mmCIF file of C-alpha atoms and ligand atoms in Angstrom:
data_model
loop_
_atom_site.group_PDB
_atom_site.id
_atom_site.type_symbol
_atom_site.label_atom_id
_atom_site.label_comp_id
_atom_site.label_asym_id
_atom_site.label_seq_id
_atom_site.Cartn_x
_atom_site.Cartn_y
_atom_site.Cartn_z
ATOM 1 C CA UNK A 198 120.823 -183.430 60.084
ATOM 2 C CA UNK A 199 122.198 -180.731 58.057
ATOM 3 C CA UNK A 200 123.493 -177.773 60.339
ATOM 4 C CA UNK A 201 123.213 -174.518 58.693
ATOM 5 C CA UNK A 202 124.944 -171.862 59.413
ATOM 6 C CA UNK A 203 126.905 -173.617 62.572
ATOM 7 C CA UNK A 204 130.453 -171.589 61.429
ATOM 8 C CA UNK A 205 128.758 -168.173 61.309
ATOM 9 C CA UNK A 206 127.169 -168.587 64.778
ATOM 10 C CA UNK A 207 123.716 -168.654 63.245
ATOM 11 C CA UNK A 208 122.831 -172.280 64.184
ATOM 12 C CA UNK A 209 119.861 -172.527 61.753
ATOM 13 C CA UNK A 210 118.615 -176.142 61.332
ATOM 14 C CA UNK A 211 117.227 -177.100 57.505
ATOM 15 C CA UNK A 212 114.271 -178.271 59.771
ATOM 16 C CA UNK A 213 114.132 -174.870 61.000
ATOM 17 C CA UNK A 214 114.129 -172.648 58.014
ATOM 18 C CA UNK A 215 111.054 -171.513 56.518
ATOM 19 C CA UNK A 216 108.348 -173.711 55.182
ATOM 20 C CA UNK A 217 109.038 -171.850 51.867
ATOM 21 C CA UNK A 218 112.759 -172.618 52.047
ATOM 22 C CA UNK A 219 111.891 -176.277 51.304
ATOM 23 C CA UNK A 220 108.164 -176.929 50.203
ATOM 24 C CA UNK A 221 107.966 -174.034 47.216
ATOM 25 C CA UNK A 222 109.653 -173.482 44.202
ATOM 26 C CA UNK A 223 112.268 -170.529 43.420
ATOM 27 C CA UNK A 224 110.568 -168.729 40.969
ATOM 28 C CA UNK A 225 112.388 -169.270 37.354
ATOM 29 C CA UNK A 226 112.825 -166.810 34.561
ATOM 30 C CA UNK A 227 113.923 -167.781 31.123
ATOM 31 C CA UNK A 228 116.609 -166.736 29.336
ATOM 32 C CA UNK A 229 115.490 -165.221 26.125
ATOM 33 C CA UNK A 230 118.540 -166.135 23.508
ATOM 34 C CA UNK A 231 118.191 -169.498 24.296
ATOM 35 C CA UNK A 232 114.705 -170.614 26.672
ATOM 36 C CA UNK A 233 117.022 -172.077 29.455
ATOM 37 C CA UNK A 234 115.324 -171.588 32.926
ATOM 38 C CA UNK A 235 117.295 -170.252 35.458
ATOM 39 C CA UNK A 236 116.051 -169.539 39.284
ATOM 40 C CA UNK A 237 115.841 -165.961 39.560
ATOM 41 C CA UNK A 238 117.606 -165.169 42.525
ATOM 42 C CA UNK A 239 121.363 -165.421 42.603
ATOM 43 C CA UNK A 240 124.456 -164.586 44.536
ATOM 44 C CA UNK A 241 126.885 -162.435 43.996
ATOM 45 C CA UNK A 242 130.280 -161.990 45.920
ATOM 46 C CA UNK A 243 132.476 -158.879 45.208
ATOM 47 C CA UNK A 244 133.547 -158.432 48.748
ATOM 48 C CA UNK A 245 131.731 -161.109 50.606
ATOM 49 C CA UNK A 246 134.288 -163.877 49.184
ATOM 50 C CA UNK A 247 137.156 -161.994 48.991
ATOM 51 C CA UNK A 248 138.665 -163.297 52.390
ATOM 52 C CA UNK A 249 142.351 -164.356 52.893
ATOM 53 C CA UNK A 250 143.738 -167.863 53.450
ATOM 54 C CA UNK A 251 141.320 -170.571 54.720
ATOM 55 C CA UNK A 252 140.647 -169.157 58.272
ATOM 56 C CA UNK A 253 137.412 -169.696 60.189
ATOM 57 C CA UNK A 254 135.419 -167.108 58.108
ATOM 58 C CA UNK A 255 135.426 -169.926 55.278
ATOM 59 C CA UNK A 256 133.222 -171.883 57.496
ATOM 60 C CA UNK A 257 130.365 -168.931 57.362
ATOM 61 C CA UNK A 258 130.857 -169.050 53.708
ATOM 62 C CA UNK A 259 130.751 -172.468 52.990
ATOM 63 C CA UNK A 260 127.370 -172.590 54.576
ATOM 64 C CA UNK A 261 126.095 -169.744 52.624
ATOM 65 C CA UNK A 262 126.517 -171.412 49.371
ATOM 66 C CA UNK A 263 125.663 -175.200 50.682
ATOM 67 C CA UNK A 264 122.613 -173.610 51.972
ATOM 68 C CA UNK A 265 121.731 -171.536 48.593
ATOM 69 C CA UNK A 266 122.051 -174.263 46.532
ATOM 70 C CA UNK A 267 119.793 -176.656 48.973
ATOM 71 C CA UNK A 268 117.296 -173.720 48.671
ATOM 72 C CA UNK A 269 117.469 -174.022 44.531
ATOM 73 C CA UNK A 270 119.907 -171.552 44.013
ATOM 74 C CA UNK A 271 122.063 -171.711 41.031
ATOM 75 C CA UNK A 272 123.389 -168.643 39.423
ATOM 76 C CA UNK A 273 126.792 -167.174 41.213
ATOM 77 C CA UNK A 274 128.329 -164.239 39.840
ATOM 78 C CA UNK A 275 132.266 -163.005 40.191
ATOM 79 C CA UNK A 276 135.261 -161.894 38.650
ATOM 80 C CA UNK A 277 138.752 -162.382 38.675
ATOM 81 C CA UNK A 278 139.168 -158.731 39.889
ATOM 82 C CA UNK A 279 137.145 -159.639 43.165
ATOM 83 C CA UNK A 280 140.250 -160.254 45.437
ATOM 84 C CA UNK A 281 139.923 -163.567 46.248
ATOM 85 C CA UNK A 282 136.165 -164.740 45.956
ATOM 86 C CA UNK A 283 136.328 -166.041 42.253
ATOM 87 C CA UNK A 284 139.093 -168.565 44.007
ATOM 88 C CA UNK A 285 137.455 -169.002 47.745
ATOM 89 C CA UNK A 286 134.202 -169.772 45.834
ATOM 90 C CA UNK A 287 135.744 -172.367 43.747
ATOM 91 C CA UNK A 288 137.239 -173.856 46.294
ATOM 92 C CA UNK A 289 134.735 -174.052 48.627
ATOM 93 C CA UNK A 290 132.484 -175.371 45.649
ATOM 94 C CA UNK A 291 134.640 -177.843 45.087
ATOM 95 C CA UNK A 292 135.032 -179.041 48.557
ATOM 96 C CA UNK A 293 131.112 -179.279 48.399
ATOM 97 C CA UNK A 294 131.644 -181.171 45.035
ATOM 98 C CA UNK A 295 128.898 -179.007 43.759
ATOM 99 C CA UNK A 296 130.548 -176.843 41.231
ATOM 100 C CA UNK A 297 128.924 -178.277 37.900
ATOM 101 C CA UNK A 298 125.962 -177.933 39.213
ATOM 102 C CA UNK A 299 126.348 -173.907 39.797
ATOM 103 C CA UNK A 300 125.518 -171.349 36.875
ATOM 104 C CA UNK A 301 129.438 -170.424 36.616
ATOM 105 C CA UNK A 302 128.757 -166.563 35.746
ATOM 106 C CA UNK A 303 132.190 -164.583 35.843
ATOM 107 C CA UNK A 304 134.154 -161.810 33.813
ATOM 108 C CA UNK A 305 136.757 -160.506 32.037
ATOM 109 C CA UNK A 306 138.183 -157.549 33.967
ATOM 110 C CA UNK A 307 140.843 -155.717 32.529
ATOM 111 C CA UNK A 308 142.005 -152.686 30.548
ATOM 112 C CA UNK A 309 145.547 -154.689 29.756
ATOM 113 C CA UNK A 310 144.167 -156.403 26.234
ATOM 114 C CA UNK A 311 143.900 -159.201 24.539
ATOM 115 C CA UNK A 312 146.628 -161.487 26.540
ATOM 116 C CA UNK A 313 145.555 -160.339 30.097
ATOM 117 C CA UNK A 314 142.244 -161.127 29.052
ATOM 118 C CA UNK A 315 143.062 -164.645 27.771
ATOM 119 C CA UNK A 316 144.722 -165.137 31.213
ATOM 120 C CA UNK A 317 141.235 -164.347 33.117
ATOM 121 C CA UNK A 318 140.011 -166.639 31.488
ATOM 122 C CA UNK A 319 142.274 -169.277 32.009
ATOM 123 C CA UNK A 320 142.581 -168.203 35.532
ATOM 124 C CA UNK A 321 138.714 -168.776 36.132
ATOM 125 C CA UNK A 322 138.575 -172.296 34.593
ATOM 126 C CA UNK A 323 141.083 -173.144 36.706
ATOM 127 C CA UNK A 324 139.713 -171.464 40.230
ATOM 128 C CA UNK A 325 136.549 -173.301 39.514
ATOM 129 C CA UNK A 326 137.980 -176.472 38.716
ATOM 130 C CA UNK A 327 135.540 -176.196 35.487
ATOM 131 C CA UNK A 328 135.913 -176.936 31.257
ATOM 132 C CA UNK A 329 132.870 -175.299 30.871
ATOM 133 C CA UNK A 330 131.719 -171.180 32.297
ATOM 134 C CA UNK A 331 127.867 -170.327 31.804
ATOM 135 C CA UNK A 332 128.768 -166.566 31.479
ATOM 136 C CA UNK A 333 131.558 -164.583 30.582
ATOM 137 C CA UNK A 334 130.790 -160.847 30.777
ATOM 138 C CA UNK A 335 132.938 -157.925 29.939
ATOM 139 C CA UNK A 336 133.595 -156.093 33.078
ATOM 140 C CA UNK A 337 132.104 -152.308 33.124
ATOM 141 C CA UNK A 338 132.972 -152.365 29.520
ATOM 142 C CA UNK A 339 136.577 -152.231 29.668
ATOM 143 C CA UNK A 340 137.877 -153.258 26.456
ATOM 144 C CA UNK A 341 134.762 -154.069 25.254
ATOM 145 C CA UNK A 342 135.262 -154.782 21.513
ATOM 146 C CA UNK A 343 138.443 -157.296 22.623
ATOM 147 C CA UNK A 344 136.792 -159.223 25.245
ATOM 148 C CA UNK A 345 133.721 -159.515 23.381
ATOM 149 C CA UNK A 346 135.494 -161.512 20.387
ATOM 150 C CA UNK A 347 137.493 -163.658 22.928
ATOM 151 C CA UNK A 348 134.012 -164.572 24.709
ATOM 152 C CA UNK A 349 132.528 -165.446 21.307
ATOM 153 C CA UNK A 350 135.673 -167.148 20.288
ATOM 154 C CA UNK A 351 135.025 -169.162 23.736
ATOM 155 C CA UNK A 352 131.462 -169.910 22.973
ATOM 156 C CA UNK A 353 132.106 -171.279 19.587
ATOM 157 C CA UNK A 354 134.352 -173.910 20.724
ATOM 158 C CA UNK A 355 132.332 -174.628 23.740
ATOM 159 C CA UNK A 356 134.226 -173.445 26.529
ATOM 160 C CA UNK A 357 131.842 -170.363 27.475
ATOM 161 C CA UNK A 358 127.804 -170.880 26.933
ATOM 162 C CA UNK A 359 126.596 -167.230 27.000
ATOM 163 C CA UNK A 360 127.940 -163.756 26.167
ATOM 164 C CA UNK A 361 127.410 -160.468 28.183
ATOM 165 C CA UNK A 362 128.416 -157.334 29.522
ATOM 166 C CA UNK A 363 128.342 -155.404 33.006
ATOM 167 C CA UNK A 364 128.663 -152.300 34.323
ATOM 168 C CA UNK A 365 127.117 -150.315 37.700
ATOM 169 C CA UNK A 366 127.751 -146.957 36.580
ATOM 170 C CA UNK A 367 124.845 -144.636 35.134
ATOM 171 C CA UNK A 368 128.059 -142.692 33.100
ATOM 172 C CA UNK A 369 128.403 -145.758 31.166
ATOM 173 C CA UNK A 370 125.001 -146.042 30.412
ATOM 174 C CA UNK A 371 124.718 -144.384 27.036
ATOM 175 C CA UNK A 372 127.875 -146.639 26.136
ATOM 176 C CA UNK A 373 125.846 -149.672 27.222
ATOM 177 C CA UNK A 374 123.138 -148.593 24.790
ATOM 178 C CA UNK A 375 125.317 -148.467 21.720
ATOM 179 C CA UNK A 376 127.056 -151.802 22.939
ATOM 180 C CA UNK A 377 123.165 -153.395 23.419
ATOM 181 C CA UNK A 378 121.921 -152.076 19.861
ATOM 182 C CA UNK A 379 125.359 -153.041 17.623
ATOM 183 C CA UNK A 380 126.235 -156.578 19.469
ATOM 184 C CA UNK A 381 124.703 -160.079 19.717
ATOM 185 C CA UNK A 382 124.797 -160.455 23.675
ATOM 186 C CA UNK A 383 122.974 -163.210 24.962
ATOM 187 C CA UNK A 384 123.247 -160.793 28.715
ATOM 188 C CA UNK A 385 123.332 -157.554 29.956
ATOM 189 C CA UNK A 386 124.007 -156.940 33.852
ATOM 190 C CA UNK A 387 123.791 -153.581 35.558
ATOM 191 C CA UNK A 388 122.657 -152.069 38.739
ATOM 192 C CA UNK A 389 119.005 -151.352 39.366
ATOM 193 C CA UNK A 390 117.115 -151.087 42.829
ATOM 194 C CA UNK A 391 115.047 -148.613 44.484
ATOM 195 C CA UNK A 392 117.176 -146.285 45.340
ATOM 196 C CA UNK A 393 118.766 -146.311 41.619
ATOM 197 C CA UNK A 394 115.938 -146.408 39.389
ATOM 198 C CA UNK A 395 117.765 -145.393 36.144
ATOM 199 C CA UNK A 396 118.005 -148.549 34.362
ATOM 200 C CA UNK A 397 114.732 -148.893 34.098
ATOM 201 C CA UNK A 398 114.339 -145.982 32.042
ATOM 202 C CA UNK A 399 116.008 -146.719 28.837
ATOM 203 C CA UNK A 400 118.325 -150.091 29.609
ATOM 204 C CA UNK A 401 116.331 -152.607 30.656
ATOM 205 C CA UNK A 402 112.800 -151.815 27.832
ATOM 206 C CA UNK A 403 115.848 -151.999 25.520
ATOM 207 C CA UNK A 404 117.212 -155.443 26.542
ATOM 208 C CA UNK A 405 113.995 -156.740 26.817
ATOM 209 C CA UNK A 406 113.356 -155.276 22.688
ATOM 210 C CA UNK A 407 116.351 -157.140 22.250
ATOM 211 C CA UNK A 408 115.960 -160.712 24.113
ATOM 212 C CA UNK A 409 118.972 -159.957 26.008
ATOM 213 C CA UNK A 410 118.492 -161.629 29.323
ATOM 214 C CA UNK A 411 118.948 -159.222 32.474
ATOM 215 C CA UNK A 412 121.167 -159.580 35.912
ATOM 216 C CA UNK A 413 120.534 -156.721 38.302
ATOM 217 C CA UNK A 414 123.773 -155.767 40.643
ATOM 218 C CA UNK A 415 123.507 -153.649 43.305
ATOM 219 C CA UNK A 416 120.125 -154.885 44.624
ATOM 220 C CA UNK A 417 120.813 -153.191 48.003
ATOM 221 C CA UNK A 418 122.883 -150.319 46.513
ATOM 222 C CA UNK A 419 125.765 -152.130 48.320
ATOM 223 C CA UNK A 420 123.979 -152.530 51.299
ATOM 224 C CA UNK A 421 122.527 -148.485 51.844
ATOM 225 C CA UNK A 422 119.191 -149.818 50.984
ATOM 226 C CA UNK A 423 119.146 -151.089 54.775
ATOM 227 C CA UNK A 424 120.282 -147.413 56.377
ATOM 228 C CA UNK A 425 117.553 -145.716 54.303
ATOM 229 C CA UNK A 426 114.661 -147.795 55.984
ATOM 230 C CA UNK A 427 116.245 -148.229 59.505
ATOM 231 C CA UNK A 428 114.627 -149.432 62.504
ATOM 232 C CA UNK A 429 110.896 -149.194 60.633
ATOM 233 C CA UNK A 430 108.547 -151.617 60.338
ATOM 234 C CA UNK A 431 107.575 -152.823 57.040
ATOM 235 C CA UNK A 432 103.813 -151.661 55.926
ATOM 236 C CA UNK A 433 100.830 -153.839 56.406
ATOM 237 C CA UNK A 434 100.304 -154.412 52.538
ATOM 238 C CA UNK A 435 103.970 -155.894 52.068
ATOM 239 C CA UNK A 436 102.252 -159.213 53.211
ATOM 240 C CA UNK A 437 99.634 -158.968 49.674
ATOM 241 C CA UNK A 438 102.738 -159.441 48.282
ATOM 242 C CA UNK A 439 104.281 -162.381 50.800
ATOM 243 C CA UNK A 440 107.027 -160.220 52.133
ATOM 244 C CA UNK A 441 108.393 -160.879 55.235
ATOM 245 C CA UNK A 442 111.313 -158.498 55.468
ATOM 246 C CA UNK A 443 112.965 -155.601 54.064
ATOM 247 C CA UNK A 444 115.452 -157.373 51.938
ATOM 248 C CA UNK A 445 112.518 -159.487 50.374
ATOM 249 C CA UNK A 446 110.178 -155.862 50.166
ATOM 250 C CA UNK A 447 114.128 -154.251 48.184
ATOM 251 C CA UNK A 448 114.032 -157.749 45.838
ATOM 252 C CA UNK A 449 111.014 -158.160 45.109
ATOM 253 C CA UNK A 450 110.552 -154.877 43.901
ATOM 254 C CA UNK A 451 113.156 -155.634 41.398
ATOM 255 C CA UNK A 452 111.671 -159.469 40.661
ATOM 256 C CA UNK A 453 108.321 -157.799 39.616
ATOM 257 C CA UNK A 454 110.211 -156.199 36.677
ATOM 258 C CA UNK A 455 109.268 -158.983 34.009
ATOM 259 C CA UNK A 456 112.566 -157.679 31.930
ATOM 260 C CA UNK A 457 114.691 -158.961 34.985
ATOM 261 C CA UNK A 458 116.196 -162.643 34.899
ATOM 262 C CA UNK A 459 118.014 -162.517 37.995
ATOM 263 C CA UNK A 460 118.987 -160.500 40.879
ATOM 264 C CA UNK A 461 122.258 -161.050 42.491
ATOM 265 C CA UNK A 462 122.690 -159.852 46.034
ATOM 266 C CA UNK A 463 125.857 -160.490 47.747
ATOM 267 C CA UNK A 464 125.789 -162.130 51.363
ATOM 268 C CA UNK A 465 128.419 -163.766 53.679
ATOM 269 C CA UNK A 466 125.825 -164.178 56.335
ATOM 270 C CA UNK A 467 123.423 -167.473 56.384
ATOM 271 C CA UNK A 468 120.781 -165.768 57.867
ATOM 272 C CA UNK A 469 120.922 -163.195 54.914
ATOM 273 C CA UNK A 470 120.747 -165.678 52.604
ATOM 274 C CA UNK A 471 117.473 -167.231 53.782
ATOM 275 C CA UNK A 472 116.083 -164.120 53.639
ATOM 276 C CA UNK A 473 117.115 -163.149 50.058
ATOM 277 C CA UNK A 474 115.908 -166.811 48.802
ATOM 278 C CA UNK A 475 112.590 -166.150 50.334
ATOM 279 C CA UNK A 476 112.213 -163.122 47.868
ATOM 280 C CA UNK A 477 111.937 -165.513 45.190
ATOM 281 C CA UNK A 478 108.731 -167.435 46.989
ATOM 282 C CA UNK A 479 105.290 -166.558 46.653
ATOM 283 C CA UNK A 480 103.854 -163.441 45.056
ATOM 284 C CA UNK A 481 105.349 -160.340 43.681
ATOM 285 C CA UNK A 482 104.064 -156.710 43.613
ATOM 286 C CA UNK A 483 101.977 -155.572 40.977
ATOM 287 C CA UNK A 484 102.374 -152.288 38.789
ATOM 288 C CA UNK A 485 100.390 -149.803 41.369
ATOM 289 C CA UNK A 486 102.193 -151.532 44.558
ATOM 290 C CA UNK A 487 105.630 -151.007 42.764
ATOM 291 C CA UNK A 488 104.489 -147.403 42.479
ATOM 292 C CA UNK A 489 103.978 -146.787 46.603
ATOM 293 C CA UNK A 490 107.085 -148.914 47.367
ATOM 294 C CA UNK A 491 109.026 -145.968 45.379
ATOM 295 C CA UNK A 492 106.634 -143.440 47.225
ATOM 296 C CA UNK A 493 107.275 -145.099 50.412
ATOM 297 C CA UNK A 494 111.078 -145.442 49.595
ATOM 298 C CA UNK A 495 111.309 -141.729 48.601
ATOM 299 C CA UNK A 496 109.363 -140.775 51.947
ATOM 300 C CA UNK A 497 111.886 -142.304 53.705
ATOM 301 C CA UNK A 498 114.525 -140.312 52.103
ATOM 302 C CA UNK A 499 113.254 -136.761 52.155
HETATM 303 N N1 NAP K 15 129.952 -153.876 37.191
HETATM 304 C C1 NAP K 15 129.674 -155.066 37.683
HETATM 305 O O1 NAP K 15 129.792 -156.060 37.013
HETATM 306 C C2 NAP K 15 129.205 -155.180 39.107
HETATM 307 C C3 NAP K 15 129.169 -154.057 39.927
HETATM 308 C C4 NAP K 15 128.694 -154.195 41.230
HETATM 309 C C5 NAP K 15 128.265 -155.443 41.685
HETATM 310 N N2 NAP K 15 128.328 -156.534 40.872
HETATM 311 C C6 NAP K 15 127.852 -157.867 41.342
HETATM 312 O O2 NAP K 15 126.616 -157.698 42.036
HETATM 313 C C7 NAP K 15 126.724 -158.257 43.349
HETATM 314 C C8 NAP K 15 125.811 -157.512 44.324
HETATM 315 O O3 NAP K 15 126.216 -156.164 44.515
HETATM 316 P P1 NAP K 15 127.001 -155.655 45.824
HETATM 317 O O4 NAP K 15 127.689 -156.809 46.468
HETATM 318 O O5 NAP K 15 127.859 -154.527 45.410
HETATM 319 O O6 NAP K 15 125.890 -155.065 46.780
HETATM 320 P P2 NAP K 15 124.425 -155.506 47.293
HETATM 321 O O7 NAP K 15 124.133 -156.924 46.949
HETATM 322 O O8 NAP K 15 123.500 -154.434 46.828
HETATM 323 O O9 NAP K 15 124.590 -155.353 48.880
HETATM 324 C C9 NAP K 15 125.409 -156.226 49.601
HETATM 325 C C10 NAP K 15 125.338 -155.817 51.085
HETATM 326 O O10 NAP K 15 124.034 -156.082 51.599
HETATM 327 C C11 NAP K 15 124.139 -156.848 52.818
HETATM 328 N N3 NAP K 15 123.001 -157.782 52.838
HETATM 329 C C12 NAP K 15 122.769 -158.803 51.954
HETATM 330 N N4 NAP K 15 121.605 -159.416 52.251
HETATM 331 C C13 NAP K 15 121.089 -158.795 53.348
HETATM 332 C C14 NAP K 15 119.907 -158.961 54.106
HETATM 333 N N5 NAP K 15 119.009 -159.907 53.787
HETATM 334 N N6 NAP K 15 119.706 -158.147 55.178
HETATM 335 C C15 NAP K 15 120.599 -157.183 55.496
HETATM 336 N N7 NAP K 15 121.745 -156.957 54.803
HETATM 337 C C16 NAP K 15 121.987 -157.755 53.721
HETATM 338 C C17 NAP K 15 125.449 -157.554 52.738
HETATM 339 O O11 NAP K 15 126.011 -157.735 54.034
HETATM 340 P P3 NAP K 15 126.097 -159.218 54.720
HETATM 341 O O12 NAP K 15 127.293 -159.901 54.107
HETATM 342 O O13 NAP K 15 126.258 -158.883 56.171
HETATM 343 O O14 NAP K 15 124.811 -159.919 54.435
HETATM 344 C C18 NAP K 15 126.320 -156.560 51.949
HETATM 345 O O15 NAP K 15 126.906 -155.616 52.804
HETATM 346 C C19 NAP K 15 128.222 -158.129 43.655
HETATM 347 O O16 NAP K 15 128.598 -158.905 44.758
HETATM 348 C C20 NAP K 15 128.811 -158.544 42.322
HETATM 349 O O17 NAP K 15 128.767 -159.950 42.179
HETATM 350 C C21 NAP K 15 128.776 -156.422 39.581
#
């Protein structure tokens, strides 16, 4: 039998995990430019991955993606300007011998141009082991108008299979806007959660105008999601909505957006990642329940 989680210390048995984990599907969304399903809750890994030489904290890590991808998980995101992870994930994928089977989503993240650009990009086939990335997505804009033809150049011979852009910074949002309207983008990834509500204002009705598919960042608001609530206990009505925890009440919140495709929270910690599948089982919150999960979250703040 499958032991999950044995290198972290958590010990969780696949027979063990939640009858979700295993009986129901991860809920899907489609992506828009071309009707592909993808399951709607990711990973991402700009610190979690980024650890040095293989030590025992690989162990822990391995299990977290064995364990996402037994769970129907697909889409990873990362960057060549994550330390390490972009190569500790491949690796580890590899080892697994389940890297075609991930949604490869990574970036191009530099200021240096065209030729430090076409490096990343080498540089991420090669840490993957992989002909072929998913996404390729300029990284918090940085020379946007560059990276965007080398993607496209990429996609038209088959190398990359969708276009996008980042960023996690509500500066660059009237950028993003201009970059949205003026360019075909098949994605668009930026931060949104409930404790940074902006995106949904303008960003996110626009992408969905557009039928550019959405990745939300930042889920937890790098993890101060979890400080804000504390020790409470969740609120009776969370179960209406089959929420067992406070990650799940943080994602689902941001599932229930029907402009979002997928939400990538980072996690080096099985356990974690159970819990952040499980967001993407059973139902979701409707319109009047998103409403008092911003009034409860805002309580919490005052
Ligand atoms: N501009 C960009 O393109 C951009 C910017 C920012 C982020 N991103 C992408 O988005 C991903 C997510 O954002 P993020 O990593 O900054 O922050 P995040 O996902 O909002 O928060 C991650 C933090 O939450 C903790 N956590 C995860 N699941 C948990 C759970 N169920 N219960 C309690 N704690 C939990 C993690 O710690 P543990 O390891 O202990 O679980 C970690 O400290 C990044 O990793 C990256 O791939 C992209």
């Amino acid at each position: 039998m499958l032991k999950i989680g044995a290198g972290a210390g958590a010990g969780l048995l696949l027979s063990e995990l939640p009858a979700f984990a295993l009986q129901q599907p991860l809920l899907m969304r489609s992506i828009p430019s071309s009707g592909e399903e993808i399951p709607a809750v990711g990973l991402g890994s700009a610190r979690t991955f980024s650890v040095g030489p293989p030590n025992p904290q690989w162990v822990g890590l391995s299990d977290v993606l064995e364990l996402f991808y037994e769970m129907g998980g697909r889409f990873f995101d990362t960057a060549p300007s994550y330390g390490t992870s972009e190569r500790v994930a491949g690796q580890l994928l590899q080892e697994l011998n389940i890297q075609n089977d991930f949604f490869f989503a990574t970036k191009i993240s530099t200021g240096g141009g065209l030729e430090a650009g076409l490096g990343q990009v080498e540089g991420s086939h090669r840490s993957w082991g992989r002909e072929t990335i998913d996404l390729n997505q300029v990284h918090n804009l940085q020379d946007v108008d560059i990276h965007l033809r080398t993607i496209r150049q990429a996609k038209e011979e088959g190398r990359t299979r969708y276009v996008g852009v980042t960023t996690s910074f509500p500066r660059q949002y009237q950028q993003m806007e201009q970059v949205l309207r003026n360019e075909a983008l098949d994605f668009v990834q930026l931060n949104y959660s409930l404790g940074e509500r902006g995106a949904a204002e303008r960003l996110i009705p626009l992408a969905q105008d557009l039928g550019i598919a959405v990745v939300v960042n930042e889920p937890y608001n790098v993890g101060r999601l979890f400080a804000v609530v504390g020790g409470r206990d969740l609120p009776d009505w969370a179960a209406e909505f089959d929420c067992q925890s406070w990650g799940q009440f943080f994602l689902k919140y941001i599932l229930a957006n029907p402009a979002v495709t997928v939400v990538i929270p980072a996690t080096s910690d099985p356990e974690h990642l159970v819990d952040n599948m499980g967001a993407g089982v059973g139902r979701l919150p409707d319109e009047r329940t998103r409403r008092d999960m911003e009034d409860l979250f805002d309580e919490f703040l005052a």
